[in-house]
Amino acid sequence: MKILVTAKRVTDPDMKIKVKEDGTGVEMSSMSFKVNPFDEIAIEEALRICEDKGGEVVVVGIGSDKAQTEIRYGLSMGADRGIHVSAGSELDSDAVARILKKVVETESPDLVLLGKQAIDVDDNQVSQLLAEYLGWGQACFASKIEITENTARVEREVDGGIEVVEIDLPGVVSADLRLNEPRYPALPAIMKAKKKEIKKMTPADLGVDTTPRVVITQLAEPPQRKGGRIVEDVAELIKALKEEAKVI
Amino acid sequence: MGKNKLQKRVLDSAKEFIAKEIAPVAAMTDEKEKFPLKNFKEMGRLGFLGIPYPEKFGGAELDYLTYATIVREIAKVCASTAMSVVAHTGLAGNPIFSFGSEKQKIKFLKPLALGEKIGAFGLTEPNAGSDIAAMETTAEKKENHYILNGTKIFITNANVADIYVVAAKTSPEKGMMGISMFVLEKGTEGFKASGKKEKKLGMKGADTGELIFDNAIVPEKNLIGRKNWGLKILHQTLVGARIGMAAIALGISEGAQKYCLEYVKQRKQFGEYLYHFQSIKNMLADMEMNTSAADLLLQKAAVMKDEGRNVTKEASEAKLFASEMAMKITKDAIQIFGGYGYSQDLPLERFFRDAKITEIGDGTSEIQRLIIADEIIKRPT
């Protein structure tokens, strides 16, 4: 069983973010970075599947040289090797999916496991686009995965219950929050990870044009919450709810 | 990848575990006086317990500086856990690593480094603390084994350990030159932890107990190094342990300092935030200066140890200064918090109680001063 997983470099979810003054993006200079938590869950699941059935886990990261830190993190969790597609500028989901398609074609994995979305831009598109481009089956937002001979049986959390999907392998599955609890990398594994191979390639090598089709034109912080107002009596409250807040 | 980058990665990973798993249970560990077994085992799996030892003995093959740094990070949130780690990795692990045979390392050090077994170190006795020549525990040679008799007290991890490294006199007539070190397993005939759990001022989560040797039968192959090598082994072990103790003391100080820096920006008195007051600024400045100085002494000792140099003086300096500063800083921290600092709702009083042992364990402050003075008197003038 060969599983391809992703490790996107994202801003630390525990940090407060600040929008740049010109509104073109987020102030990155003082930020710390981590593996996208959903990708971490995907890596954990891939490791568990391969620990159970044998196989290889390959971590793919796309971005600047710094993105290698997150690939190494995946390797220190236990993944076997990494692939770094170096890309300087911000890529849109479509470019990422097209790059991943090419990587999949060179690696021919049995399963591609991704985080359902990256917690920085929350686009939630890559898994679906990738499955479409590959012409493979997809099962997104997995809360449980069972691998049998040539299929994956995936439970998805939907409103009001669990939906069960069965897809043929090779296929694309994206990980939801409750799929598992990722392990902490052990210190000796961190040491070993530095010796594991990370293959480097560029979008040009893969023949992918990364000219963005989606451009972020403006980011703005949510409006500041205004303080409350104390009303005299119930009549005034009802009036305010009806006329000002317009909720009743 | 440079060494520093790798150390940072190791440290970041450790910090995450410490923040998510150790910090939330620190107050309960103290209050219930309960050894943090679950986290201890998990630390073993993650490689925290064998940091300075080679991979073939289950270690992470990192340096002593990284070990000290991680101990310090643990002590920032839970000194009891840090104390249990240094007793295990430093005190019990180091004699086996430095003086044990290959077989002993595989049999005893490896399970310690992997956290499969827990280690304890037995030196102190009811009548022999700083004065190790007064040791009363004896080990008498009989055929291919030794018979141990005596009692060890104030032993960290005594009731939870599986592997014990203990000192006993093999040639009592030679005084402190007649001591040998042995490694014992739980269940050895004639040997047991009495089950008595010491009630202490601080470090309440660390298990402290006593060991009883009543004609304990210890195979000759469990002798560490050679007969009467005890003093040499103890010296090296305690020098290393003092770096660990300095790391604990510094961690406690930094833990307390962090709370203070947050509080002075939140608390208002007389219409001003606390940080506006000069007397508060004085305390904050002293805290910062003293933790920085302790940090430098600790790093110097650890780096020199990693270079294989003699760090007798440096380890004592780091431990002495860091522990005395931990007392001062935790005392000032409570003062800054006033009544809130005295309350068990906040961890400041715990830091204060935990700090005291760092002035006592692995050689009291008075002994450290003797060591430092003796080391500089020895120098040619």
PDB file of C-alpha atoms in Angstrom, chain A residues 23-187:
ATOM      1  CA  GLY A  23      -5.216  44.483   2.818  1.00  0.00           C
ATOM      2  CA  THR A  24      -3.417  42.220   0.336  1.00  0.00           C
ATOM      3  CA  GLY A  25      -2.662  39.466   2.792  1.00  0.00           C
ATOM      4  CA  VAL A  26      -1.728  38.509   6.323  1.00  0.00           C
ATOM      5  CA  GLU A  27       1.283  39.933   8.167  1.00  0.00           C
ATOM      6  CA  MET A  28       3.699  36.993   8.092  1.00  0.00           C
ATOM      7  CA  SER A  29       6.881  38.441   9.575  1.00  0.00           C
ATOM      8  CA  SER A  30       6.107  37.681  13.217  1.00  0.00           C
ATOM      9  CA  MET A  31       4.201  34.458  12.634  1.00  0.00           C
ATOM     10  CA  SER A  32       5.201  30.925  13.465  1.00  0.00           C
ATOM     11  CA  PHE A  33       4.197  28.080  11.215  1.00  0.00           C
ATOM     12  CA  LYS A  34       2.998  24.519  11.493  1.00  0.00           C
ATOM     13  CA  VAL A  35       1.720  21.642   9.461  1.00  0.00           C
ATOM     14  CA  ASN A  36      -1.919  22.180   8.604  1.00  0.00           C
ATOM     15  CA  PRO A  37      -3.704  20.292  11.454  1.00  0.00           C
ATOM     16  CA  PHE A  38      -5.973  18.443   8.996  1.00  0.00           C
ATOM     17  CA  ASP A  39      -2.909  17.317   7.031  1.00  0.00           C
ATOM     18  CA  GLU A  40      -1.399  16.109  10.295  1.00  0.00           C
ATOM     19  CA  ILE A  41      -4.486  13.970  10.805  1.00  0.00           C
ATOM     20  CA  ALA A  42      -4.147  12.649   7.237  1.00  0.00           C
ATOM     21  CA  ILE A  43      -0.489  11.758   7.832  1.00  0.00           C
ATOM     22  CA  GLU A  44      -1.378   9.982  11.079  1.00  0.00           C
ATOM     23  CA  GLU A  45      -4.071   7.966   9.333  1.00  0.00           C
ATOM     24  CA  ALA A  46      -1.722   7.015   6.501  1.00  0.00           C
ATOM     25  CA  LEU A  47       0.880   5.864   9.035  1.00  0.00           C
ATOM     26  CA  ARG A  48      -1.700   3.776  10.885  1.00  0.00           C
ATOM     27  CA  ILE A  49      -2.878   2.143   7.664  1.00  0.00           C
ATOM     28  CA  CYS A  50       0.691   1.299   6.653  1.00  0.00           C
ATOM     29  CA  GLU A  51       1.626   0.107  10.136  1.00  0.00           C
ATOM     30  CA  ASP A  52      -1.320  -2.256   9.881  1.00  0.00           C
ATOM     31  CA  LYS A  53      -0.996  -3.379   6.267  1.00  0.00           C
ATOM     32  CA  GLY A  54       2.567  -2.516   5.378  1.00  0.00           C
ATOM     33  CA  GLY A  55       3.500   0.015   2.738  1.00  0.00           C
ATOM     34  CA  GLU A  56       4.985   3.396   2.177  1.00  0.00           C
ATOM     35  CA  VAL A  57       3.911   6.903   3.130  1.00  0.00           C
ATOM     36  CA  VAL A  58       5.138   9.768   0.939  1.00  0.00           C
ATOM     37  CA  VAL A  59       4.682  13.365   2.132  1.00  0.00           C
ATOM     38  CA  VAL A  60       4.233  16.108  -0.437  1.00  0.00           C
ATOM     39  CA  GLY A  61       4.717  19.773   0.363  1.00  0.00           C
ATOM     40  CA  ILE A  62       4.354  22.672  -2.036  1.00  0.00           C
ATOM     41  CA  GLY A  63       5.889  26.073  -1.355  1.00  0.00           C
ATOM     42  CA  SER A  64       9.123  27.888  -0.631  1.00  0.00           C
ATOM     43  CA  ASP A  65      12.187  26.152   0.840  1.00  0.00           C
ATOM     44  CA  LYS A  66      10.699  26.721   4.263  1.00  0.00           C
ATOM     45  CA  ALA A  67       7.904  24.283   3.396  1.00  0.00           C
ATOM     46  CA  GLN A  68      10.513  21.546   3.903  1.00  0.00           C
ATOM     47  CA  THR A  69      10.159  22.046   7.655  1.00  0.00           C
ATOM     48  CA  GLU A  70       6.606  20.736   7.458  1.00  0.00           C
ATOM     49  CA  ILE A  71       7.642  17.847   5.196  1.00  0.00           C
ATOM     50  CA  ARG A  72      10.307  16.954   7.787  1.00  0.00           C
ATOM     51  CA  TYR A  73       7.647  17.060  10.457  1.00  0.00           C
ATOM     52  CA  GLY A  74       5.695  14.443   8.527  1.00  0.00           C
ATOM     53  CA  LEU A  75       8.875  12.389   8.182  1.00  0.00           C
ATOM     54  CA  SER A  76       9.517  12.652  11.919  1.00  0.00           C
ATOM     55  CA  MET A  77       6.010  11.361  12.563  1.00  0.00           C
ATOM     56  CA  GLY A  78       7.115   8.282  10.601  1.00  0.00           C
ATOM     57  CA  ALA A  79       6.523   8.892   6.893  1.00  0.00           C
ATOM     58  CA  ASP A  80       9.117   7.251   4.651  1.00  0.00           C
ATOM     59  CA  ARG A  81      10.142  10.016   2.246  1.00  0.00           C
ATOM     60  CA  GLY A  82       9.186  13.447   1.032  1.00  0.00           C
ATOM     61  CA  ILE A  83       8.599  15.391  -2.142  1.00  0.00           C
ATOM     62  CA  HIS A  84       9.037  19.138  -2.200  1.00  0.00           C
ATOM     63  CA  VAL A  85       7.568  21.046  -5.099  1.00  0.00           C
ATOM     64  CA  SER A  86       9.164  24.451  -4.824  1.00  0.00           C
ATOM     65  CA  ALA A  87       6.892  27.315  -5.648  1.00  0.00           C
ATOM     66  CA  GLY A  88       7.666  30.867  -4.665  1.00  0.00           C
ATOM     67  CA  SER A  89       4.368  32.632  -4.875  1.00  0.00           C
ATOM     68  CA  GLU A  90       1.002  31.836  -3.371  1.00  0.00           C
ATOM     69  CA  LEU A  91      -0.824  29.208  -5.381  1.00  0.00           C
ATOM     70  CA  ASP A  92      -4.553  28.901  -5.761  1.00  0.00           C
ATOM     71  CA  SER A  93      -6.317  25.601  -5.050  1.00  0.00           C
ATOM     72  CA  ASP A  94      -6.550  24.745  -8.722  1.00  0.00           C
ATOM     73  CA  ALA A  95      -2.793  25.064  -9.274  1.00  0.00           C
ATOM     74  CA  VAL A  96      -2.172  22.913  -6.188  1.00  0.00           C
ATOM     75  CA  ALA A  97      -4.553  20.248  -7.476  1.00  0.00           C
ATOM     76  CA  ARG A  98      -2.894  20.250 -10.895  1.00  0.00           C
ATOM     77  CA  ILE A  99       0.571  19.960  -9.334  1.00  0.00           C
ATOM     78  CA  LEU A 100      -0.620  17.100  -7.114  1.00  0.00           C
ATOM     79  CA  LYS A 101      -2.116  15.356 -10.145  1.00  0.00           C
ATOM     80  CA  LYS A 102       1.316  15.320 -11.804  1.00  0.00           C
ATOM     81  CA  VAL A 103       2.990  14.098  -8.626  1.00  0.00           C
ATOM     82  CA  VAL A 104       0.396  11.333  -8.364  1.00  0.00           C
ATOM     83  CA  GLU A 105       1.117  10.336 -11.955  1.00  0.00           C
ATOM     84  CA  THR A 106       4.834   9.944 -11.219  1.00  0.00           C
ATOM     85  CA  GLU A 107       4.332   8.171  -7.881  1.00  0.00           C
ATOM     86  CA  SER A 108       1.202   6.100  -8.653  1.00  0.00           C
ATOM     87  CA  PRO A 109       0.014   5.705  -5.070  1.00  0.00           C
ATOM     88  CA  ASP A 110      -2.906   3.473  -4.076  1.00  0.00           C
ATOM     89  CA  LEU A 111      -4.444   6.252  -2.037  1.00  0.00           C
ATOM     90  CA  VAL A 112      -4.085  10.017  -1.735  1.00  0.00           C
ATOM     91  CA  LEU A 113      -4.940  11.249   1.760  1.00  0.00           C
ATOM     92  CA  LEU A 114      -5.237  14.997   2.337  1.00  0.00           C
ATOM     93  CA  GLY A 115      -6.474  17.273   5.052  1.00  0.00           C
ATOM     94  CA  LYS A 116     -10.007  18.341   4.185  1.00  0.00           C
ATOM     95  CA  GLN A 117      -8.876  21.961   4.057  1.00  0.00           C
ATOM     96  CA  ALA A 118      -5.983  24.159   5.123  1.00  0.00           C
ATOM     97  CA  ILE A 119      -6.727  26.238   8.185  1.00  0.00           C
ATOM     98  CA  ASP A 120      -5.201  29.375   6.674  1.00  0.00           C
ATOM     99  CA  VAL A 121      -7.488  30.046   3.712  1.00  0.00           C
ATOM    100  CA  ASP A 122     -10.113  27.347   4.364  1.00  0.00           C
ATOM    101  CA  ASP A 123     -10.806  26.875   0.658  1.00  0.00           C
ATOM    102  CA  ASN A 124     -11.632  23.165   0.900  1.00  0.00           C
ATOM    103  CA  GLN A 125     -11.177  22.495  -2.810  1.00  0.00           C
ATOM    104  CA  VAL A 126      -7.967  20.593  -3.489  1.00  0.00           C
ATOM    105  CA  SER A 127      -9.158  17.053  -2.702  1.00  0.00           C
ATOM    106  CA  GLN A 128     -12.249  17.417  -4.845  1.00  0.00           C
ATOM    107  CA  LEU A 129     -10.381  19.030  -7.757  1.00  0.00           C
ATOM    108  CA  LEU A 130      -7.630  16.425  -7.577  1.00  0.00           C
ATOM    109  CA  ALA A 131     -10.098  13.526  -7.710  1.00  0.00           C
ATOM    110  CA  GLU A 132     -11.787  15.142 -10.680  1.00  0.00           C
ATOM    111  CA  TYR A 133      -8.520  15.707 -12.573  1.00  0.00           C
ATOM    112  CA  LEU A 134      -7.404  12.156 -11.893  1.00  0.00           C
ATOM    113  CA  GLY A 135     -10.790  10.699 -12.655  1.00  0.00           C
ATOM    114  CA  TRP A 136     -10.652   8.834  -9.342  1.00  0.00           C
ATOM    115  CA  GLY A 137     -13.313   8.294  -6.736  1.00  0.00           C
ATOM    116  CA  GLN A 138     -13.389  10.699  -3.814  1.00  0.00           C
ATOM    117  CA  ALA A 139     -14.533  10.458  -0.206  1.00  0.00           C
ATOM    118  CA  CYS A 140     -14.166  13.764   1.594  1.00  0.00           C
ATOM    119  CA  PHE A 141     -14.392  14.620   5.315  1.00  0.00           C
ATOM    120  CA  ALA A 142     -13.558  11.123   6.525  1.00  0.00           C
ATOM    121  CA  SER A 143     -14.160  10.330  10.175  1.00  0.00           C
ATOM    122  CA  LYS A 144     -13.254   6.669   9.725  1.00  0.00           C
ATOM    123  CA  ILE A 145     -11.387   4.808   7.004  1.00  0.00           C
ATOM    124  CA  GLU A 146     -11.271   1.068   6.419  1.00  0.00           C
ATOM    125  CA  ILE A 147      -9.086  -0.261   3.669  1.00  0.00           C
ATOM    126  CA  THR A 148      -9.965  -3.581   2.097  1.00  0.00           C
ATOM    127  CA  GLU A 149      -8.494  -5.316  -0.947  1.00  0.00           C
ATOM    128  CA  ASN A 150      -9.253  -2.728  -3.623  1.00  0.00           C
ATOM    129  CA  THR A 151     -11.626  -0.378  -1.886  1.00  0.00           C
ATOM    130  CA  ALA A 152     -11.795   2.181   0.885  1.00  0.00           C
ATOM    131  CA  ARG A 153     -14.862   2.271   3.093  1.00  0.00           C
ATOM    132  CA  VAL A 154     -15.140   5.773   4.475  1.00  0.00           C
ATOM    133  CA  GLU A 155     -17.477   7.172   7.098  1.00  0.00           C
ATOM    134  CA  ARG A 156     -18.306  10.845   6.721  1.00  0.00           C
ATOM    135  CA  GLU A 157     -19.919  13.077   9.271  1.00  0.00           C
ATOM    136  CA  VAL A 158     -22.933  14.730   7.698  1.00  0.00           C
ATOM    137  CA  ASP A 159     -25.703  16.736   9.305  1.00  0.00           C
ATOM    138  CA  GLY A 160     -27.713  14.375  11.437  1.00  0.00           C
ATOM    139  CA  GLY A 161     -25.598  11.255  11.096  1.00  0.00           C
ATOM    140  CA  ILE A 162     -22.858   9.278   9.420  1.00  0.00           C
ATOM    141  CA  GLU A 163     -22.789   8.633   5.709  1.00  0.00           C
ATOM    142  CA  VAL A 164     -20.848   5.620   4.500  1.00  0.00           C
ATOM    143  CA  VAL A 165     -19.096   5.806   1.138  1.00  0.00           C
ATOM    144  CA  GLU A 166     -17.179   3.081  -0.587  1.00  0.00           C
ATOM    145  CA  ILE A 167     -14.701   4.031  -3.297  1.00  0.00           C
ATOM    146  CA  ASP A 168     -12.428   1.997  -5.510  1.00  0.00           C
ATOM    147  CA  LEU A 169      -8.701   2.328  -5.075  1.00  0.00           C
ATOM    148  CA  PRO A 170      -6.759   4.212  -6.154  1.00  0.00           C
ATOM    149  CA  GLY A 171      -8.826   7.066  -4.799  1.00  0.00           C
ATOM    150  CA  VAL A 172      -8.762  10.373  -2.961  1.00  0.00           C
ATOM    151  CA  VAL A 173      -9.808  10.723   0.680  1.00  0.00           C
ATOM    152  CA  SER A 174      -9.754  13.876   2.796  1.00  0.00           C
ATOM    153  CA  ALA A 175      -9.459  13.806   6.573  1.00  0.00           C
ATOM    154  CA  ASP A 176     -11.859  15.448   8.988  1.00  0.00           C
ATOM    155  CA  LEU A 177     -11.124  16.486  12.555  1.00  0.00           C
ATOM    156  CA  ARG A 178     -12.328  13.381  14.368  1.00  0.00           C
ATOM    157  CA  LEU A 179     -10.551  10.814  12.214  1.00  0.00           C
ATOM    158  CA  ASN A 180      -7.775  10.345  14.783  1.00  0.00           C
ATOM    159  CA  GLU A 181      -5.488  12.108  17.234  1.00  0.00           C
ATOM    160  CA  PRO A 182      -2.075  12.601  15.652  1.00  0.00           C
ATOM    161  CA  ARG A 183       0.980  11.359  17.542  1.00  0.00           C
ATOM    162  CA  TYR A 184       3.777  13.547  18.818  1.00  0.00           C
ATOM    163  CA  PRO A 185       6.995  12.809  16.946  1.00  0.00           C
ATOM    164  CA  ALA A 186       9.507  10.991  19.158  1.00  0.00           C
ATOM    165  CA  LEU A 187      12.876  12.697  19.581  1.00  0.00           C
TER     166      LEU A 187
END
